[in-house]
Amino acid sequence: MQQPPYFTVDLSVRVADLNYGNHLGYNGLVSLLHHARLEYFKHFGINELDVDGATAYIKQLKVDYQGEAFLHDVLHFQYRVFETTRAVCTFEALITKNDDHAPVAHAFETMILLDNQTKKVVKNSNGFAKLIDYRGE
């Protein structure tokens, strides 16, 4: 089966994203991942606070750091749905930088949906279907 294409979001490294080594810190990368994911969702009309009456929460985050990024580097976040089950959806993000697309990190974000009223896990909604069905533009 052919893998779906990636959807790309570009963000610049900000001063607040730097650590004591003067390069992108882990907390800065997590913040930028969240911002990029929100832009990815927004493009498809999805709001993680209300996905068909449920809220999307990060259950697990795995990051493989592959290179450094510095102030004003442009990071390219390439997102796609990696895997779905009845109750979770895992997104893959390849993060590269600048015009040469040097690798920075490879991340997997596993999300669950909780019903806004009962706070219980619900099965993947139709809201993520747009992401699952994405075949490029």
Short mmCIF file of N, CA, C and O in Angstrom, two decimals:
data_model
loop_
_atom_site.label_atom_id
_atom_site.label_comp_id
_atom_site.label_asym_id
_atom_site.label_seq_id
_atom_site.Cartn_x
_atom_site.Cartn_y
_atom_site.Cartn_z
N MET A 1 0.83 -1.17 0.00
CA MET A 1 0.00 0.00 0.00
C MET A 1 0.88 1.25 0.00
O MET A 1 1.83 1.36 0.77
N GLN A 2 0.57 2.20 -0.86
CA GLN A 2 1.34 3.43 -0.95
C GLN A 2 1.04 4.33 0.24
O GLN A 2 -0.11 4.53 0.61
N GLN A 3 2.10 4.90 0.82
CA GLN A 3 1.93 5.81 1.95
C GLN A 3 1.35 7.13 1.47
O GLN A 3 1.69 7.59 0.38
N PRO A 4 0.49 7.77 2.25
CA PRO A 4 -0.04 9.08 1.86
C PRO A 4 1.07 10.12 1.86
O PRO A 4 2.07 9.99 2.57
N PRO A 5 0.91 11.17 1.05
CA PRO A 5 1.93 12.22 1.01
C PRO A 5 1.91 13.05 2.29
O PRO A 5 0.95 13.02 3.05
N TYR A 6 2.99 13.76 2.48
CA TYR A 6 3.10 14.65 3.63
C TYR A 6 2.48 16.00 3.33
O TYR A 6 2.48 16.46 2.19
N PHE A 7 1.96 16.64 4.37
CA PHE A 7 1.49 18.02 4.30
C PHE A 7 2.54 18.85 5.02
O PHE A 7 2.93 18.53 6.14
N THR A 8 3.03 19.93 4.40
CA THR A 8 4.15 20.69 4.96
C THR A 8 3.71 22.00 5.59
O THR A 8 2.92 22.74 5.02
N VAL A 9 4.26 22.26 6.77
CA VAL A 9 4.09 23.51 7.50
C VAL A 9 5.49 24.04 7.79
O VAL A 9 6.33 23.31 8.30
N ASP A 10 5.75 25.31 7.47
CA ASP A 10 7.05 25.93 7.73
C ASP A 10 6.96 26.89 8.90
O ASP A 10 6.04 27.72 8.95
N LEU A 11 7.90 26.77 9.83
CA LEU A 11 7.98 27.67 10.99
C LEU A 11 9.44 28.03 11.23
O LEU A 11 10.33 27.20 11.02
N SER A 12 9.69 29.24 11.72
CA SER A 12 11.05 29.68 12.03
C SER A 12 11.38 29.43 13.50
O SER A 12 10.51 29.54 14.37
N VAL A 13 12.64 29.13 13.76
CA VAL A 13 13.11 28.97 15.13
C VAL A 13 13.16 30.35 15.77
O VAL A 13 13.76 31.28 15.23
N ARG A 14 12.50 30.47 16.93
CA ARG A 14 12.43 31.74 17.66
C ARG A 14 13.44 31.73 18.81
O ARG A 14 13.92 30.67 19.22
N VAL A 15 13.74 32.89 19.34
CA VAL A 15 14.67 33.00 20.45
C VAL A 15 14.20 32.16 21.65
O VAL A 15 15.00 31.53 22.33
N ALA A 16 12.89 32.12 21.89
CA ALA A 16 12.35 31.36 23.02
C ALA A 16 12.52 29.86 22.84
O ALA A 16 12.38 29.10 23.81
N ASP A 17 12.83 29.41 21.63
CA ASP A 17 12.99 27.98 21.35
C ASP A 17 14.41 27.49 21.62
O ASP A 17 14.68 26.29 21.57
N LEU A 18 15.34 28.41 21.91
CA LEU A 18 16.75 28.05 22.09
C LEU A 18 17.03 27.61 23.52
O LEU A 18 16.37 28.04 24.46
N ASN A 19 18.02 26.75 23.67
CA ASN A 19 18.44 26.31 25.00
C ASN A 19 19.78 26.95 25.35
O ASN A 19 20.28 27.81 24.63
N TYR A 20 20.37 26.53 26.46
CA TYR A 20 21.63 27.11 26.92
C TYR A 20 22.77 26.89 25.92
O TYR A 20 23.77 27.60 25.95
N GLY A 21 22.64 25.92 25.03
CA GLY A 21 23.65 25.68 23.99
C GLY A 21 23.44 26.55 22.77
O GLY A 21 24.15 26.42 21.78
N ASN A 22 22.45 27.43 22.83
CA ASN A 22 22.13 28.37 21.76
C ASN A 22 21.61 27.68 20.49
O ASN A 22 21.79 28.19 19.39
N HIS A 23 21.01 26.50 20.66
CA HIS A 23 20.35 25.82 19.55
C HIS A 23 18.98 25.36 20.01
O HIS A 23 18.62 25.49 21.18
N LEU A 24 18.18 24.87 19.07
CA LEU A 24 16.81 24.46 19.37
C LEU A 24 16.80 23.43 20.50
O LEU A 24 17.43 22.38 20.39
N GLY A 25 16.09 23.75 21.57
CA GLY A 25 15.98 22.84 22.71
C GLY A 25 14.78 21.92 22.56
O GLY A 25 13.89 22.15 21.73
N TYR A 26 14.74 20.87 23.37
CA TYR A 26 13.64 19.90 23.27
C TYR A 26 12.29 20.55 23.55
O TYR A 26 11.30 20.26 22.89
N ASN A 27 12.24 21.46 24.54
CA ASN A 27 10.96 22.11 24.84
C ASN A 27 10.53 23.04 23.71
O ASN A 27 9.34 23.16 23.41
N GLY A 28 11.48 23.68 23.05
CA GLY A 28 11.17 24.50 21.89
C GLY A 28 10.64 23.67 20.73
O GLY A 28 9.69 24.06 20.05
N LEU A 29 11.25 22.50 20.52
CA LEU A 29 10.79 21.62 19.45
C LEU A 29 9.38 21.13 19.73
O LEU A 29 8.54 21.10 18.82
N VAL A 30 9.09 20.76 20.96
CA VAL A 30 7.74 20.29 21.30
C VAL A 30 6.72 21.41 21.07
O VAL A 30 5.64 21.18 20.51
N SER A 31 7.06 22.62 21.43
CA SER A 31 6.17 23.76 21.20
C SER A 31 5.95 23.98 19.70
O SER A 31 4.82 24.21 19.25
N LEU A 32 7.01 23.91 18.92
CA LEU A 32 6.90 24.09 17.47
C LEU A 32 6.12 22.93 16.83
O LEU A 32 5.35 23.14 15.88
N LEU A 33 6.29 21.72 17.33
CA LEU A 33 5.50 20.58 16.85
C LEU A 33 4.01 20.83 17.07
O LEU A 33 3.19 20.57 16.19
N HIS A 34 3.67 21.34 18.24
CA HIS A 34 2.28 21.63 18.54
C HIS A 34 1.74 22.70 17.58
O HIS A 34 0.65 22.54 17.01
N HIS A 35 2.50 23.76 17.39
CA HIS A 35 2.08 24.83 16.48
C HIS A 35 1.90 24.29 15.06
O HIS A 35 0.89 24.58 14.39
N ALA A 36 2.86 23.51 14.59
CA ALA A 36 2.77 22.94 13.24
C ALA A 36 1.57 22.02 13.10
O ALA A 36 0.86 22.04 12.08
N ARG A 37 1.31 21.21 14.13
CA ARG A 37 0.16 20.30 14.09
C ARG A 37 -1.15 21.09 14.03
O ARG A 37 -2.07 20.75 13.29
N LEU A 38 -1.24 22.18 14.79
CA LEU A 38 -2.44 23.02 14.75
C LEU A 38 -2.64 23.61 13.36
O LEU A 38 -3.77 23.70 12.86
N GLU A 39 -1.56 24.03 12.70
CA GLU A 39 -1.66 24.56 11.34
C GLU A 39 -2.09 23.47 10.36
O GLU A 39 -2.88 23.71 9.44
N TYR A 40 -1.56 22.29 10.54
CA TYR A 40 -1.94 21.11 9.74
C TYR A 40 -3.43 20.84 9.88
O TYR A 40 -4.16 20.73 8.89
N PHE A 41 -3.90 20.77 11.12
CA PHE A 41 -5.33 20.54 11.38
C PHE A 41 -6.18 21.68 10.79
O PHE A 41 -7.21 21.44 10.17
N LYS A 42 -5.74 22.92 11.01
CA LYS A 42 -6.50 24.09 10.55
C LYS A 42 -6.71 24.05 9.04
O LYS A 42 -7.78 24.39 8.55
N HIS A 43 -5.69 23.62 8.31
CA HIS A 43 -5.80 23.54 6.85
C HIS A 43 -6.97 22.64 6.43
O HIS A 43 -7.60 22.87 5.41
N PHE A 44 -7.26 21.64 7.23
CA PHE A 44 -8.33 20.69 6.93
C PHE A 44 -9.62 20.99 7.70
O PHE A 44 -10.54 20.18 7.74
N GLY A 45 -9.66 22.17 8.35
CA GLY A 45 -10.86 22.57 9.08
C GLY A 45 -11.09 21.81 10.37
O GLY A 45 -12.22 21.66 10.83
N ILE A 46 -10.00 21.34 10.99
CA ILE A 46 -10.09 20.57 12.23
C ILE A 46 -9.59 21.41 13.39
O ILE A 46 -8.55 22.06 13.30
N ASN A 47 -10.34 21.41 14.48
CA ASN A 47 -9.96 22.10 15.71
C ASN A 47 -9.76 21.03 16.77
O ASN A 47 -10.71 20.32 17.12
N GLU A 48 -8.56 20.90 17.30
CA GLU A 48 -8.29 19.80 18.24
C GLU A 48 -9.10 19.90 19.53
O GLU A 48 -9.21 18.94 20.27
N LEU A 49 -9.69 21.07 19.80
CA LEU A 49 -10.55 21.21 20.97
C LEU A 49 -11.95 20.66 20.73
O LEU A 49 -12.67 20.37 21.68
N ASP A 50 -12.33 20.53 19.46
CA ASP A 50 -13.67 20.02 19.14
C ASP A 50 -13.62 19.22 17.84
O ASP A 50 -13.86 19.75 16.76
N VAL A 51 -13.27 17.96 17.96
CA VAL A 51 -13.24 17.03 16.82
C VAL A 51 -14.51 16.19 16.92
O VAL A 51 -14.54 15.17 17.60
N ASP A 52 -15.58 16.66 16.30
CA ASP A 52 -16.88 15.99 16.38
C ASP A 52 -17.32 15.75 17.81
O ASP A 52 -17.75 14.65 18.18
N GLY A 53 -17.18 16.78 18.67
CA GLY A 53 -17.62 16.68 20.05
C GLY A 53 -16.60 16.10 21.00
O GLY A 53 -16.89 15.90 22.18
N ALA A 54 -15.39 15.83 20.50
CA ALA A 54 -14.33 15.29 21.35
C ALA A 54 -13.12 16.23 21.29
O ALA A 54 -13.00 17.04 20.38
N THR A 55 -12.25 16.10 22.27
CA THR A 55 -11.02 16.87 22.29
C THR A 55 -9.85 15.92 22.06
O THR A 55 -9.81 14.84 22.65
N ALA A 56 -8.91 16.34 21.19
CA ALA A 56 -7.73 15.52 20.89
C ALA A 56 -6.63 15.83 21.91
O ALA A 56 -6.32 16.99 22.18
N TYR A 57 -6.06 14.78 22.47
CA TYR A 57 -4.98 14.90 23.45
C TYR A 57 -3.79 14.06 23.00
O TYR A 57 -3.98 12.97 22.45
N ILE A 58 -2.59 14.55 23.28
CA ILE A 58 -1.39 13.77 23.02
C ILE A 58 -1.29 12.67 24.09
O ILE A 58 -1.31 12.95 25.28
N LYS A 59 -1.21 11.44 23.63
CA LYS A 59 -1.04 10.29 24.52
C LYS A 59 0.44 9.93 24.62
O LYS A 59 0.92 9.54 25.67
N GLN A 60 1.12 10.06 23.49
CA GLN A 60 2.54 9.70 23.47
C GLN A 60 3.26 10.53 22.41
O GLN A 60 2.71 10.78 21.33
N LEU A 61 4.47 10.95 22.74
CA LEU A 61 5.32 11.68 21.81
C LEU A 61 6.68 11.00 21.77
O LEU A 61 7.31 10.80 22.82
N LYS A 62 7.11 10.63 20.57
CA LYS A 62 8.44 10.04 20.38
C LYS A 62 9.20 10.93 19.42
O LYS A 62 8.69 11.29 18.36
N VAL A 63 10.42 11.31 19.81
CA VAL A 63 11.24 12.18 18.97
C VAL A 63 12.63 11.57 18.82
O VAL A 63 13.27 11.21 19.81
N ASP A 64 13.06 11.47 17.58
CA ASP A 64 14.43 11.05 17.27
C ASP A 64 15.14 12.29 16.76
O ASP A 64 14.86 12.77 15.65
N TYR A 65 16.02 12.85 17.60
CA TYR A 65 16.75 14.05 17.21
C TYR A 65 17.84 13.66 16.22
O TYR A 65 18.59 12.71 16.44
N GLN A 66 17.95 14.42 15.12
CA GLN A 66 18.88 14.07 14.06
C GLN A 66 19.87 15.17 13.71
O GLN A 66 20.83 14.93 12.98
N GLY A 67 19.63 16.38 14.17
CA GLY A 67 20.53 17.49 13.87
C GLY A 67 20.12 18.74 14.61
O GLY A 67 19.03 18.81 15.16
N GLU A 68 21.00 19.71 14.64
CA GLU A 68 20.73 20.96 15.35
C GLU A 68 20.02 21.96 14.46
O GLU A 68 20.13 21.92 13.24
N ALA A 69 19.29 22.86 15.10
CA ALA A 69 18.69 24.01 14.43
C ALA A 69 18.98 25.23 15.28
O ALA A 69 19.09 25.14 16.51
N PHE A 70 19.10 26.38 14.61
CA PHE A 70 19.51 27.61 15.27
C PHE A 70 18.51 28.73 14.99
O PHE A 70 17.63 28.59 14.15
N LEU A 71 18.69 29.84 15.70
CA LEU A 71 17.83 31.00 15.57
C LEU A 71 17.63 31.37 14.10
O LEU A 71 18.57 31.43 13.33
N HIS A 72 16.38 31.56 13.72
CA HIS A 72 15.94 31.96 12.38
C HIS A 72 16.01 30.85 11.34
O HIS A 72 15.66 31.10 10.19
N ASP A 73 16.48 29.65 11.70
CA ASP A 73 16.38 28.55 10.74
C ASP A 73 14.91 28.34 10.42
O ASP A 73 14.05 28.45 11.30
N VAL A 74 14.61 28.02 9.18
CA VAL A 74 13.24 27.71 8.79
C VAL A 74 13.08 26.19 8.85
O VAL A 74 13.79 25.46 8.16
N LEU A 75 12.18 25.77 9.72
CA LEU A 75 11.92 24.33 9.89
C LEU A 75 10.74 23.93 9.02
O LEU A 75 9.72 24.61 8.99
N HIS A 76 10.89 22.82 8.31
CA HIS A 76 9.83 22.27 7.48
C HIS A 76 9.27 21.05 8.21
O HIS A 76 9.97 20.05 8.38
N PHE A 77 8.02 21.15 8.67
CA PHE A 77 7.34 20.06 9.36
C PHE A 77 6.49 19.34 8.32
O PHE A 77 5.52 19.90 7.82
N GLN A 78 6.85 18.13 7.98
CA GLN A 78 6.07 17.34 7.03
C GLN A 78 5.23 16.35 7.83
O GLN A 78 5.76 15.43 8.45
N TYR A 79 3.90 16.56 7.79
CA TYR A 79 2.96 15.76 8.58
C TYR A 79 2.19 14.79 7.71
O TYR A 79 1.85 15.09 6.57
N ARG A 80 1.86 13.65 8.30
CA ARG A 80 0.91 12.72 7.70
C ARG A 80 0.39 11.80 8.80
O ARG A 80 0.99 11.68 9.87
N VAL A 81 -0.73 11.16 8.50
CA VAL A 81 -1.25 10.12 9.40
C VAL A 81 -0.38 8.90 9.18
O VAL A 81 -0.22 8.42 8.05
N PHE A 82 0.19 8.37 10.25
CA PHE A 82 1.06 7.22 10.17
C PHE A 82 0.29 5.93 10.42
O PHE A 82 0.48 4.93 9.74
N GLU A 83 -0.59 5.99 11.44
CA GLU A 83 -1.31 4.77 11.83
C GLU A 83 -2.58 5.15 12.58
O GLU A 83 -2.59 6.15 13.29
N THR A 84 -3.62 4.39 12.39
CA THR A 84 -4.84 4.59 13.16
C THR A 84 -5.31 3.26 13.71
O THR A 84 -5.08 2.21 13.13
N THR A 85 -5.93 3.34 14.86
CA THR A 85 -6.63 2.19 15.43
C THR A 85 -8.01 2.70 15.82
O THR A 85 -8.35 3.85 15.56
N ARG A 86 -8.78 1.87 16.47
CA ARG A 86 -10.12 2.27 16.87
C ARG A 86 -10.11 3.53 17.73
O ARG A 86 -10.95 4.40 17.60
N ALA A 87 -9.10 3.66 18.62
CA ALA A 87 -9.14 4.74 19.60
C ALA A 87 -7.99 5.75 19.49
O ALA A 87 -8.02 6.77 20.16
N VAL A 88 -6.98 5.48 18.67
CA VAL A 88 -5.86 6.41 18.57
C VAL A 88 -5.52 6.71 17.11
O VAL A 88 -5.83 5.93 16.22
N CYS A 89 -4.87 7.85 16.94
CA CYS A 89 -4.35 8.23 15.63
C CYS A 89 -2.92 8.70 15.85
O CYS A 89 -2.67 9.56 16.70
N THR A 90 -1.98 8.11 15.12
CA THR A 90 -0.58 8.50 15.24
C THR A 90 -0.17 9.30 14.01
O THR A 90 -0.39 8.86 12.88
N PHE A 91 0.41 10.47 14.27
CA PHE A 91 0.89 11.34 13.21
C PHE A 91 2.41 11.28 13.16
O PHE A 91 3.06 11.23 14.20
N GLU A 92 2.94 11.25 11.96
CA GLU A 92 4.38 11.27 11.75
C GLU A 92 4.77 12.67 11.29
O GLU A 92 4.08 13.27 10.46
N ALA A 93 5.87 13.18 11.83
CA ALA A 93 6.39 14.48 11.41
C ALA A 93 7.88 14.35 11.12
O ALA A 93 8.66 13.93 11.98
N LEU A 94 8.25 14.66 9.90
CA LEU A 94 9.65 14.76 9.53
C LEU A 94 10.01 16.23 9.59
O LEU A 94 9.33 17.06 8.96
N ILE A 95 11.06 16.57 10.34
CA ILE A 95 11.43 17.97 10.49
C ILE A 95 12.82 18.15 9.87
O ILE A 95 13.79 17.51 10.28
N THR A 96 12.85 19.04 8.87
CA THR A 96 14.11 19.40 8.22
C THR A 96 14.25 20.91 8.30
O THR A 96 13.33 21.60 8.75
N LYS A 97 15.40 21.42 7.84
CA LYS A 97 15.59 22.87 7.95
C LYS A 97 16.15 23.48 6.67
O LYS A 97 16.85 22.83 5.90
N ASN A 98 15.80 24.73 6.50
CA ASN A 98 16.34 25.61 5.47
C ASN A 98 16.21 25.01 4.07
O ASN A 98 15.48 24.04 3.85
N ASP A 99 16.91 25.61 3.12
CA ASP A 99 16.78 25.20 1.71
C ASP A 99 17.40 23.84 1.43
O ASP A 99 17.00 23.16 0.49
N ASP A 100 18.38 23.44 2.24
CA ASP A 100 19.02 22.14 1.99
C ASP A 100 18.26 20.97 2.63
O ASP A 100 18.63 19.82 2.44
N HIS A 101 17.23 21.26 3.40
CA HIS A 101 16.40 20.26 4.06
C HIS A 101 17.22 19.29 4.92
O HIS A 101 16.95 18.09 4.98
N ALA A 102 18.22 19.83 5.60
CA ALA A 102 19.02 19.02 6.52
C ALA A 102 18.11 18.48 7.62
O ALA A 102 17.28 19.22 8.16
N PRO A 103 18.25 17.21 7.99
CA PRO A 103 17.38 16.63 9.02
C PRO A 103 17.59 17.25 10.39
O PRO A 103 18.72 17.51 10.80
N VAL A 104 16.47 17.48 11.09
CA VAL A 104 16.50 17.99 12.46
C VAL A 104 15.92 16.95 13.41
O VAL A 104 16.50 16.66 14.45
N ALA A 105 14.76 16.38 13.07
CA ALA A 105 14.12 15.39 13.94
C ALA A 105 13.07 14.61 13.16
O ALA A 105 12.61 15.02 12.09
N HIS A 106 12.71 13.48 13.72
CA HIS A 106 11.65 12.62 13.21
C HIS A 106 10.77 12.31 14.41
O HIS A 106 11.24 11.77 15.40
N ALA A 107 9.49 12.71 14.33
CA ALA A 107 8.62 12.58 15.50
C ALA A 107 7.36 11.79 15.18
O ALA A 107 6.89 11.78 14.04
N PHE A 108 6.83 11.15 16.21
CA PHE A 108 5.54 10.46 16.14
C PHE A 108 4.69 10.96 17.31
O PHE A 108 5.13 10.90 18.46
N GLU A 109 3.50 11.49 17.00
CA GLU A 109 2.58 11.99 18.01
C GLU A 109 1.33 11.11 17.98
O GLU A 109 0.62 11.08 16.98
N THR A 110 1.09 10.42 19.07
CA THR A 110 -0.10 9.57 19.17
C THR A 110 -1.16 10.34 19.96
O THR A 110 -0.89 10.81 21.07
N MET A 111 -2.34 10.47 19.34
CA MET A 111 -3.42 11.23 19.96
C MET A 111 -4.63 10.35 20.24
O MET A 111 -4.89 9.40 19.49
N ILE A 112 -5.31 10.67 21.33
CA ILE A 112 -6.59 10.04 21.65
C ILE A 112 -7.65 11.13 21.63
O ILE A 112 -7.34 12.31 21.73
N LEU A 113 -8.88 10.71 21.51
CA LEU A 113 -10.01 11.64 21.56
C LEU A 113 -10.83 11.34 22.80
O LEU A 113 -11.18 10.19 23.06
N LEU A 114 -11.11 12.39 23.59
CA LEU A 114 -11.94 12.25 24.78
C LEU A 114 -13.24 13.00 24.55
O LEU A 114 -13.23 14.16 24.11
N ASP A 115 -14.34 12.34 24.86
CA ASP A 115 -15.65 12.97 24.77
C ASP A 115 -15.68 14.18 25.69
O ASP A 115 -15.29 14.10 26.86
N ASN A 116 -16.14 15.32 25.19
CA ASN A 116 -16.14 16.55 25.98
C ASN A 116 -17.08 16.49 27.18
O ASN A 116 -16.86 17.19 28.16
N GLN A 117 -18.11 15.68 27.13
CA GLN A 117 -19.07 15.58 28.24
C GLN A 117 -18.65 14.53 29.27
O GLN A 117 -18.61 14.79 30.46
N THR A 118 -18.34 13.31 28.77
CA THR A 118 -18.07 12.20 29.68
C THR A 118 -16.60 12.06 30.05
O THR A 118 -16.26 11.37 31.01
N LYS A 119 -15.71 12.69 29.27
CA LYS A 119 -14.26 12.59 29.45
C LYS A 119 -13.75 11.17 29.26
O LYS A 119 -12.68 10.81 29.76
N LYS A 120 -14.49 10.37 28.50
CA LYS A 120 -14.07 8.99 28.19
C LYS A 120 -13.53 8.95 26.77
O LYS A 120 -13.92 9.74 25.91
N VAL A 121 -12.60 8.01 26.54
CA VAL A 121 -12.03 7.83 25.21
C VAL A 121 -13.12 7.42 24.23
O VAL A 121 -13.95 6.56 24.54
N VAL A 122 -13.11 8.05 23.06
CA VAL A 122 -14.06 7.70 22.01
C VAL A 122 -13.27 7.23 20.80
O VAL A 122 -12.09 7.53 20.64
N LYS A 123 -13.94 6.49 19.93
CA LYS A 123 -13.26 6.00 18.74
C LYS A 123 -12.95 7.16 17.80
O LYS A 123 -13.56 8.23 17.89
N ASN A 124 -11.99 6.94 16.93
CA ASN A 124 -11.60 7.98 15.98
C ASN A 124 -12.83 8.48 15.24
O ASN A 124 -13.66 7.71 14.77
N SER A 125 -12.93 9.78 15.15
CA SER A 125 -14.11 10.38 14.55
C SER A 125 -13.91 10.63 13.06
O SER A 125 -12.82 10.49 12.53
N ASN A 126 -14.99 11.04 12.45
CA ASN A 126 -14.92 11.43 11.05
C ASN A 126 -14.06 12.67 10.86
O ASN A 126 -13.63 12.96 9.75
N GLY A 127 -13.81 13.41 11.93
CA GLY A 127 -13.00 14.62 11.84
C GLY A 127 -11.59 14.35 11.34
O GLY A 127 -11.01 15.17 10.65
N PHE A 128 -11.03 13.21 11.70
CA PHE A 128 -9.69 12.87 11.23
C PHE A 128 -9.71 12.22 9.85
O PHE A 128 -8.67 12.00 9.25
N ALA A 129 -10.89 11.91 9.33
CA ALA A 129 -10.99 11.26 8.02
C ALA A 129 -10.33 12.09 6.93
O ALA A 129 -9.70 11.55 6.02
N LYS A 130 -10.45 13.43 7.00
CA LYS A 130 -9.84 14.30 6.00
C LYS A 130 -8.32 14.12 5.98
O LYS A 130 -7.69 14.18 4.93
N LEU A 131 -7.74 13.91 7.15
CA LEU A 131 -6.30 13.72 7.25
C LEU A 131 -5.91 12.34 6.74
O LEU A 131 -4.90 12.18 6.06
N ILE A 132 -6.70 11.35 7.09
CA ILE A 132 -6.42 9.97 6.69
C ILE A 132 -6.53 9.83 5.18
O ILE A 132 -5.75 9.13 4.54
N ASP A 133 -7.50 10.52 4.58
CA ASP A 133 -7.76 10.41 3.14
C ASP A 133 -6.90 11.34 2.29
O ASP A 133 -6.98 11.30 1.07
N TYR A 134 -6.08 12.18 2.89
CA TYR A 134 -5.29 13.17 2.14
C TYR A 134 -4.36 12.48 1.15
O TYR A 134 -3.62 11.58 1.50
N ARG A 135 -4.42 12.92 -0.10
CA ARG A 135 -3.58 12.34 -1.15
C ARG A 135 -2.74 13.39 -1.87
O ARG A 135 -2.23 13.16 -2.94
N GLY A 136 -2.59 14.55 -1.25
CA GLY A 136 -1.79 15.61 -1.86
C GLY A 136 -2.67 16.61 -2.57
O GLY A 136 -3.81 16.33 -2.88
N GLU A 137 -2.10 17.77 -2.79
CA GLU A 137 -2.87 18.82 -3.46
C GLU A 137 -2.29 19.14 -4.81
O GLU A 137 -1.17 19.00 -5.10
#
